[in-house]
């Protein structure tokens, strides 16, 4: 069957649109797409931002601007790029800025082994074995639920989950771009939710504890690792339902027609059954991966294990901070075991060819990341990012708002700051010393401030050009829609931001209004 003969599966089995999804929403999304597409190519955008930041930082430096860090005696002077010191920094750090940019290494390492699994047929076989019986209508909700737990994997989730979700949708005869975009949107917009516990929770808790200690009333305030556990667990269930609804009823019906290449299942076809060789290969792969997982857990869970953290802590620990190489090993062993058992690989040349082909399509992404790395490094070195966050926080502090309205404004402010400082730990460390004591003086617990920060730190993360994984998803989207541009992607992601923000705030309002504990021993108000 040729592409021209393939049926249009972009809108099959998706049901009616929700009320209010008519012409006005379509016009709004079209406007967002036009505005986004009017934005220059990401390389040009980051270059212009770098030059602008260089001029601004130099002007502030020559004016002698100094930033006082709230809650401490520390000050940071703004450093100018177009000064002698700035020129030296640029010359010495141009290459290290790119080589040490975390997303580059994580993306390339995981793309190699995930691509190996895809090209050997492992991923397709896993999908057939595990998801073939899942109702097509349930797939968006399953993807959203998994995404809401994915922060345990750190940024790896933004690399692994979206392309896998695209394959799941394609295998079920649904639009793969819906799985790709929906998976990325739910990972980022619901990033700090979930029942899972990871290094993110430890970072938040440590910063919260330090900020709360600025006031004597901190003695009775809970600041442990699980202060938001009840809230984040509940949020992940609500956001999973919302995310699945948005994928199936808002995003997918508006995607252009997708024509399968003839290898994937369509809406009228059952996925092909596994052959005996594939079943044997899957069993062998499962046994190898299970043995690998047992070995890794044996290096992490027992007392005194080498992958435990300081003082024998499970979180944070080298296991969580080293999740990328742990996953690399799992995917590599799985791809090799399946490939050789299923006779898809015959030697090292086949392995090298499959890995090379996986990386080949990432050339454009690497060019974008080279420029983006310089911008983000300059934001950090110049202290302009610190200046923006501190000034915005001071303005809010001067408003003197009380009650849940203050929490809402704080969340909205965090949403805005998240466009400039995408590191959650960096942003929280800057604004926590201001807002946690301020809210404590109003009788609100540090756990409430941290819960509010989680919302703002997550919901707008999918839209900021400072998020390097946005361009990874764009590169993957262009495999299904070669004509797709940045504005196209941003318009589709924008569908998730406001609903996630509103619903997540509503969940927090319920906890606040009924004075429910946010976590074990962590109430809304100070005792």
XYZ file of C-alpha atoms in Angstrom:
527
model
C 0.000 0.000 0.000
C 1.456 3.389 -0.989
C 1.237 6.551 1.022
C -1.344 7.900 -1.405
C -3.548 4.849 -0.874
C -3.235 4.863 2.904
C -6.316 5.917 4.850
C -6.425 9.199 6.737
C -6.211 8.207 10.401
C -5.769 11.674 11.839
C -9.338 11.940 13.108
C -10.615 8.390 13.404
C -12.213 7.220 16.621
C -11.665 10.445 18.498
C -15.255 11.341 19.295
C -16.900 14.756 19.249
C -15.145 17.904 20.305
C -15.891 19.433 23.657
C -18.234 22.431 23.821
C -16.400 25.676 23.192
C -13.832 24.113 20.882
C -15.234 25.922 17.874
C -14.109 28.705 15.648
C -12.756 30.978 18.377
C -10.298 28.384 19.676
C -9.257 27.521 16.128
C -8.665 31.204 15.371
C -6.651 31.629 18.573
C -4.447 28.628 17.817
C -4.007 29.807 14.232
C -2.934 33.211 15.511
C -0.447 31.629 17.919
C 0.926 29.516 15.088
C 1.300 32.544 12.781
C 3.052 34.556 15.484
C 5.286 31.627 16.352
C 6.178 30.988 12.728
C 7.064 34.662 12.348
C 9.790 34.106 14.930
C 13.161 33.645 13.201
C 14.854 30.277 12.948
C 15.934 29.121 16.434
C 19.599 29.615 15.538
C 18.930 33.217 14.525
C 16.693 33.716 17.576
C 19.334 32.542 20.014
C 22.024 34.551 18.227
C 19.945 37.734 18.517
C 19.205 36.975 22.172
C 22.913 36.441 22.857
C 23.833 39.781 21.269
C 21.049 41.607 23.111
C 22.061 40.037 26.404
C 25.648 41.021 25.723
C 24.688 44.681 25.259
C 22.344 44.732 28.265
C 24.838 43.027 30.569
C 27.571 45.443 29.504
C 25.385 48.486 30.163
C 24.397 47.214 33.595
C 27.999 46.357 34.395
C 29.265 49.814 33.448
C 26.487 51.309 35.591
C 27.792 49.307 38.562
C 24.568 47.349 39.140
C 24.828 44.911 42.049
C 22.241 42.302 43.000
C 21.617 41.585 46.692
C 20.502 37.995 47.242
C 17.429 38.026 49.529
C 17.865 36.332 52.887
C 21.655 36.373 52.720
C 24.527 38.826 52.950
C 25.706 37.864 49.470
C 25.756 40.278 46.554
C 26.413 39.631 42.892
C 27.700 42.247 40.492
C 26.399 42.152 36.941
C 29.178 41.129 34.574
C 29.321 42.646 31.087
C 30.114 40.597 28.005
C 31.651 43.529 26.094
C 34.293 44.207 28.722
C 37.802 42.869 29.050
C 36.633 40.273 31.556
C 33.701 39.345 29.344
C 35.862 38.859 26.260
C 38.204 36.612 28.224
C 35.244 34.599 29.535
C 33.795 34.185 26.052
C 37.067 33.038 24.487
C 37.826 30.592 27.285
C 34.311 29.151 27.623
C 32.882 29.009 24.093
C 33.759 25.331 23.686
C 33.177 24.266 27.330
C 29.756 25.967 27.280
C 28.697 23.582 24.524
C 30.590 20.488 25.597
C 29.257 20.657 29.160
C 25.685 21.607 28.201
C 23.734 18.801 29.953
C 20.973 18.225 27.368
C 23.466 17.520 24.578
C 25.099 14.570 26.261
C 21.834 13.118 27.568
C 20.108 13.430 24.202
C 22.895 11.894 22.143
C 23.547 9.043 24.560
C 19.917 8.040 24.804
C 19.108 8.620 21.125
C 21.858 6.121 20.236
C 20.469 3.266 22.288
C 16.771 4.084 21.869
C 17.430 4.193 18.131
C 19.130 0.818 18.357
C 16.027 -0.617 19.976
C 13.822 0.942 17.332
C 15.872 -0.256 14.363
C 16.163 -3.810 15.629
C 12.388 -3.966 16.031
C 12.501 -4.205 19.816
C 10.257 -1.209 20.504
C 7.693 -2.331 17.968
C 7.645 -5.821 19.461
C 7.241 -4.450 22.994
C 4.369 -2.287 21.854
C 2.674 -5.223 20.173
C 3.118 -7.412 23.241
C 1.994 -4.884 25.852
C -0.237 -2.284 24.202
C -1.968 -4.114 21.386
C -4.894 -4.954 23.694
C -5.156 -1.479 25.224
C -8.224 0.330 23.845
C -7.223 3.092 21.463
C -9.287 5.576 23.464
C -7.255 4.832 26.619
C -3.815 5.512 25.101
C -3.803 9.305 25.644
C -4.689 8.839 29.315
C -2.023 6.155 29.785
C 0.613 8.405 28.213
C -0.459 11.367 30.371
C -0.418 9.287 33.562
C 3.091 7.974 32.862
C 4.254 11.488 31.982
C 2.949 12.823 35.295
C 5.277 10.410 37.138
C 8.285 11.005 34.914
C 10.194 13.597 36.945
C 11.929 10.735 38.766
C 13.873 10.280 35.511
C 14.845 13.969 35.539
C 15.275 15.509 32.070
C 15.608 12.038 30.586
C 11.800 11.861 30.525
C 11.632 14.624 27.916
C 13.983 12.599 25.695
C 12.529 9.111 26.076
C 8.783 9.446 26.589
C 7.641 11.627 23.631
C 9.131 9.466 20.820
C 7.918 6.289 22.535
C 4.434 7.791 22.842
C 4.522 8.565 19.115
C 5.312 4.934 18.344
C 2.501 3.761 20.635
C -0.007 5.981 18.857
C 1.207 4.902 15.428
C 0.978 1.235 16.358
C -2.631 1.776 17.487
C -3.583 3.561 14.280
C -3.662 7.009 15.856
C -1.745 10.104 14.836
C 1.870 9.697 16.050
C 2.313 13.476 16.334
C -0.456 13.496 18.954
C 1.519 11.042 21.067
C 4.755 12.966 20.524
C 3.407 16.434 21.342
C 1.002 15.241 24.024
C 3.696 13.209 25.746
C 6.092 16.167 25.788
C 3.401 18.582 26.965
C 2.355 16.326 29.846
C 5.968 15.651 30.873
C 6.805 19.352 31.076
C 3.531 20.952 32.186
C 3.052 18.318 34.899
C 6.740 17.830 35.605
C 6.706 18.355 39.392
C 3.661 16.148 40.037
C 3.539 12.405 40.656
C 3.714 9.636 43.235
C 7.370 9.074 42.370
C 10.188 10.558 44.447
C 13.392 11.746 42.827
C 16.280 14.156 43.080
C 13.948 17.052 42.236
C 12.078 16.509 45.494
C 15.330 16.436 47.444
C 16.510 19.685 45.859
C 13.233 21.426 46.599
C 13.172 20.189 50.191
C 16.745 21.275 50.905
C 16.171 24.800 49.595
C 12.841 25.039 51.432
C 14.465 24.044 54.710
C 17.183 26.679 54.381
C 14.730 29.441 53.472
C 12.324 28.547 56.271
C 15.168 28.625 58.820
C 15.382 32.398 58.393
C 12.433 32.766 60.796
C 12.190 31.443 64.385
C 8.767 29.957 63.611
C 10.475 27.438 61.346
C 11.030 25.114 64.302
C 7.528 23.650 63.984
C 7.339 23.729 60.181
C 7.711 20.496 58.232
C 10.356 20.735 55.487
C 11.163 17.075 54.854
C 11.321 15.260 51.522
C 7.622 14.273 51.432
C 5.992 17.579 52.432
C 4.113 17.720 49.110
C 3.563 13.989 48.562
C -0.228 13.940 49.043
C -0.605 17.007 46.842
C 1.656 15.812 44.014
C 0.163 12.324 44.017
C -3.379 13.669 43.784
C -2.316 16.187 41.145
C -0.814 13.500 38.931
C -4.140 11.650 38.726
C -6.114 14.794 37.927
C -3.544 15.986 35.368
C -3.498 12.557 33.725
C -7.237 12.770 33.107
C -6.916 16.331 31.851
C -3.904 15.544 29.662
C -5.583 12.544 28.069
C -8.690 14.610 27.377
C -6.687 17.412 25.757
C -4.708 14.982 23.596
C -7.732 13.117 22.287
C -10.312 15.897 22.072
C -8.325 19.081 21.364
C -4.873 18.260 19.964
C -5.454 15.227 17.758
C -8.567 16.451 15.903
C -6.652 19.545 14.792
C -3.621 17.748 13.378
C -3.242 17.508 9.603
C -3.970 14.179 7.950
C -1.326 11.563 8.604
C -0.668 8.835 6.048
C 1.098 5.724 7.419
C 4.069 4.453 5.492
C 2.508 1.038 5.186
C 4.416 -0.573 8.045
C 2.261 0.596 10.956
C -1.197 -0.535 11.845
C -4.162 1.595 10.824
C -7.411 2.118 12.621
C -9.013 -0.744 10.666
C -6.211 -3.223 11.152
C -5.127 -5.250 14.152
C -1.406 -5.025 14.883
C 0.447 -8.033 13.486
C 0.980 -10.888 15.924
C 4.443 -11.668 17.211
C 6.316 -14.434 15.440
C 7.883 -17.276 17.444
C 11.316 -15.725 16.886
C 10.097 -12.373 18.205
C 8.539 -13.986 21.267
C 11.785 -15.833 21.991
C 13.771 -12.622 21.562
C 11.427 -10.713 23.872
C 11.698 -13.365 26.565
C 15.495 -13.321 26.339
C 15.503 -9.518 26.438
C 13.213 -9.455 29.452
C 15.453 -11.887 31.319
C 18.594 -9.866 30.572
C 16.998 -6.536 31.523
C 15.560 -8.051 34.713
C 19.005 -9.309 35.675
C 20.482 -5.900 34.918
C 17.802 -4.143 36.985
C 18.404 -6.513 39.898
C 22.125 -5.802 39.746
C 21.602 -2.040 39.662
C 19.112 -2.129 42.539
C 21.569 -4.301 44.446
C 24.070 -1.477 44.096
C 21.559 1.083 45.369
C 19.085 -0.332 47.901
C 21.091 -2.370 50.465
C 22.661 -0.479 53.389
C 26.183 0.571 52.513
C 25.613 0.070 48.767
C 27.941 2.147 46.556
C 25.092 3.946 44.742
C 23.564 5.301 47.951
C 23.975 8.941 48.773
C 25.738 10.692 51.630
C 24.963 9.080 54.944
C 23.389 6.094 53.204
C 20.488 8.114 51.753
C 18.452 6.675 48.906
C 17.476 10.180 47.757
C 19.525 12.027 46.652
C 22.052 9.455 45.545
C 24.459 8.607 42.697
C 21.779 6.267 41.364
C 19.356 9.141 40.715
C 21.970 11.634 39.547
C 23.388 8.949 37.250
C 20.064 7.836 35.794
C 21.255 8.576 32.226
C 24.046 5.954 32.195
C 21.775 3.533 34.069
C 19.141 3.849 31.337
C 21.833 3.739 28.657
C 22.943 0.361 29.933
C 19.378 -0.950 30.061
C 18.524 0.156 26.514
C 21.860 -1.053 25.149
C 21.538 -4.523 26.640
C 17.925 -4.740 25.524
C 18.692 -3.670 21.944
C 21.657 -6.002 21.597
C 19.887 -8.989 23.150
C 16.775 -8.577 21.025
C 18.695 -7.744 17.849
C 20.953 -10.787 17.958
C 18.262 -13.186 19.210
C 15.778 -12.061 16.565
C 18.526 -12.149 13.925
C 18.207 -8.430 13.186
C 21.888 -7.965 13.999
C 24.668 -10.180 12.757
C 27.776 -8.384 13.974
C 29.333 -5.224 15.314
C 29.043 -3.516 11.928
C 25.246 -3.788 12.094
C 25.273 -2.354 15.615
C 27.461 0.578 14.598
C 25.307 1.244 11.532
C 22.077 1.276 13.572
C 23.539 3.627 16.184
C 25.003 5.926 13.527
C 21.707 6.147 11.692
C 19.981 7.088 14.947
C 22.336 10.015 15.527
C 22.427 11.192 11.903
C 19.132 13.029 12.132
C 20.233 15.074 15.133
C 22.651 17.371 13.250
C 20.228 20.307 13.162
C 19.501 19.877 16.845
C 23.225 20.058 17.683
C 23.616 23.339 15.779
C 20.730 24.855 17.719
C 22.102 23.579 21.004
C 25.508 25.123 20.331
C 23.988 28.612 20.201
C 21.487 27.955 23.003
C 24.285 26.788 25.290
C 26.082 30.118 24.840
C 22.935 32.100 25.709
C 22.179 30.143 28.853
C 25.820 30.278 29.957
C 25.846 34.057 29.482
C 22.629 34.393 31.508
C 24.361 32.556 34.342
C 27.775 34.186 34.165
C 26.499 37.744 33.740
C 24.042 37.415 36.677
C 21.333 39.049 34.556
C 19.099 36.036 35.224
C 19.591 36.556 38.963
C 18.769 40.241 38.588
C 15.486 39.519 36.761
C 14.358 36.987 39.363
C 15.262 39.097 42.397
C 13.669 42.303 41.068
C 10.466 40.489 40.158
C 10.361 38.801 43.559
C 10.921 42.118 45.364
C 8.062 43.722 43.441
C 5.700 40.951 44.514
C 6.900 41.195 48.107
C 6.047 44.909 48.112
C 2.417 44.230 47.111
C 1.605 42.884 50.576
C -1.078 40.486 49.361
C -2.589 37.939 51.789
C -4.572 34.713 51.490
C -4.837 32.380 48.518
C -4.730 35.365 46.162
C -1.076 35.804 47.112
C -0.450 32.168 46.229
C -2.057 32.659 42.806
C 0.064 35.733 42.082
C 3.153 33.851 43.233
C 2.350 30.978 40.861
C 1.840 33.384 37.950
C 5.107 35.158 38.745
C 6.923 31.824 38.830
C 5.370 30.960 35.460
C 6.846 34.135 33.993
C 10.273 33.680 35.576
C 10.306 30.118 34.281
C 10.663 31.512 30.755
C 14.071 32.922 31.710
C 15.419 30.491 34.322
C 14.380 26.947 33.442
C 16.388 25.263 36.177
C 13.904 24.582 38.955
C 16.547 24.381 41.664
C 18.177 27.633 40.519
C 14.886 29.519 40.406
C 13.679 28.149 43.739
C 16.968 28.995 45.423
C 16.557 32.603 44.283
C 12.933 33.248 45.246
C 12.422 30.884 48.196
C 14.310 33.144 50.663
C 11.817 35.922 49.856
C 8.496 34.128 49.560
C 8.783 31.378 52.160
C 9.447 33.827 55.036
C 6.848 36.251 53.652
C 4.175 33.568 53.521
C 5.208 32.220 56.931
C 4.594 35.674 58.399
C 1.085 35.383 56.949
C 0.643 32.012 58.672
C 1.272 29.832 55.600
C 3.533 26.799 55.824
C 6.726 26.311 53.780
C 5.078 23.213 52.298
C 2.376 25.430 50.765
C 4.952 27.755 49.210
C 6.806 24.789 47.753
C 3.594 23.271 46.369
C 2.726 26.575 44.684
C 6.220 26.803 43.222
C 5.867 23.336 41.708
C 2.886 24.528 39.679
C 4.554 27.639 38.297
C 7.847 25.878 37.680
C 6.151 23.208 35.548
C 3.281 24.602 33.522
C 5.112 27.050 31.234
C 8.214 24.909 30.748
C 6.977 23.550 27.428
C 6.780 26.974 25.760
C 10.020 28.704 26.655
C 12.700 28.752 23.932
C 15.163 28.310 26.792
C 13.977 24.693 27.041
C 16.390 22.788 24.768
C 14.082 19.777 24.539
C 11.528 21.919 22.712
C 13.776 21.794 19.668
C 14.332 18.073 20.052
C 10.563 17.561 19.832
C 10.462 19.893 16.820
C 13.091 17.776 15.063
C 11.112 14.615 15.834
C 7.837 16.235 14.741
C 9.326 17.066 11.353
C 9.741 13.346 10.724
C 5.925 13.155 10.583
C 5.285 16.693 9.320
C 8.277 18.005 7.350
C 6.608 21.407 6.987
C 6.120 21.899 10.761
C 7.896 24.907 12.273
C 8.504 26.232 15.751
C 5.277 28.221 15.752
C 3.354 25.111 14.772
C 4.724 23.225 17.748
C 4.243 26.092 20.209
C 0.607 26.557 19.127
C -0.125 22.901 19.814
C 1.693 22.917 23.144
C -0.150 26.085 24.202
C -3.341 24.024 24.312
C -2.044 22.342 27.481
C -0.561 25.278 29.418
C -3.623 27.242 30.567
C -5.787 24.170 31.382
C -2.941 22.555 33.334
C -2.309 25.808 35.197
C -5.993 26.365 36.010
C -6.754 22.784 37.067
C -3.575 22.417 39.094
C -4.345 25.671 40.901
C -7.850 24.364 41.539
C -6.395 21.240 43.163
C -4.225 23.412 45.400
C -7.264 25.589 46.205
C -9.127 22.486 47.413
C -6.234 21.542 49.691
C -6.099 25.146 50.916
C -9.837 25.580 51.383
C -10.342 22.315 53.266
C -7.039 22.643 55.145
C -5.880 19.234 53.896
C -2.316 18.061 54.603
C -0.008 18.481 51.621
C 2.170 15.634 52.845
C 2.920 13.647 56.009
C 2.867 16.130 58.866
C 2.786 19.087 56.451
C -0.315 21.225 56.753
C -1.417 24.328 54.905
C -0.926 26.668 57.822
C 1.654 26.989 60.547
C 0.594 25.712 63.949
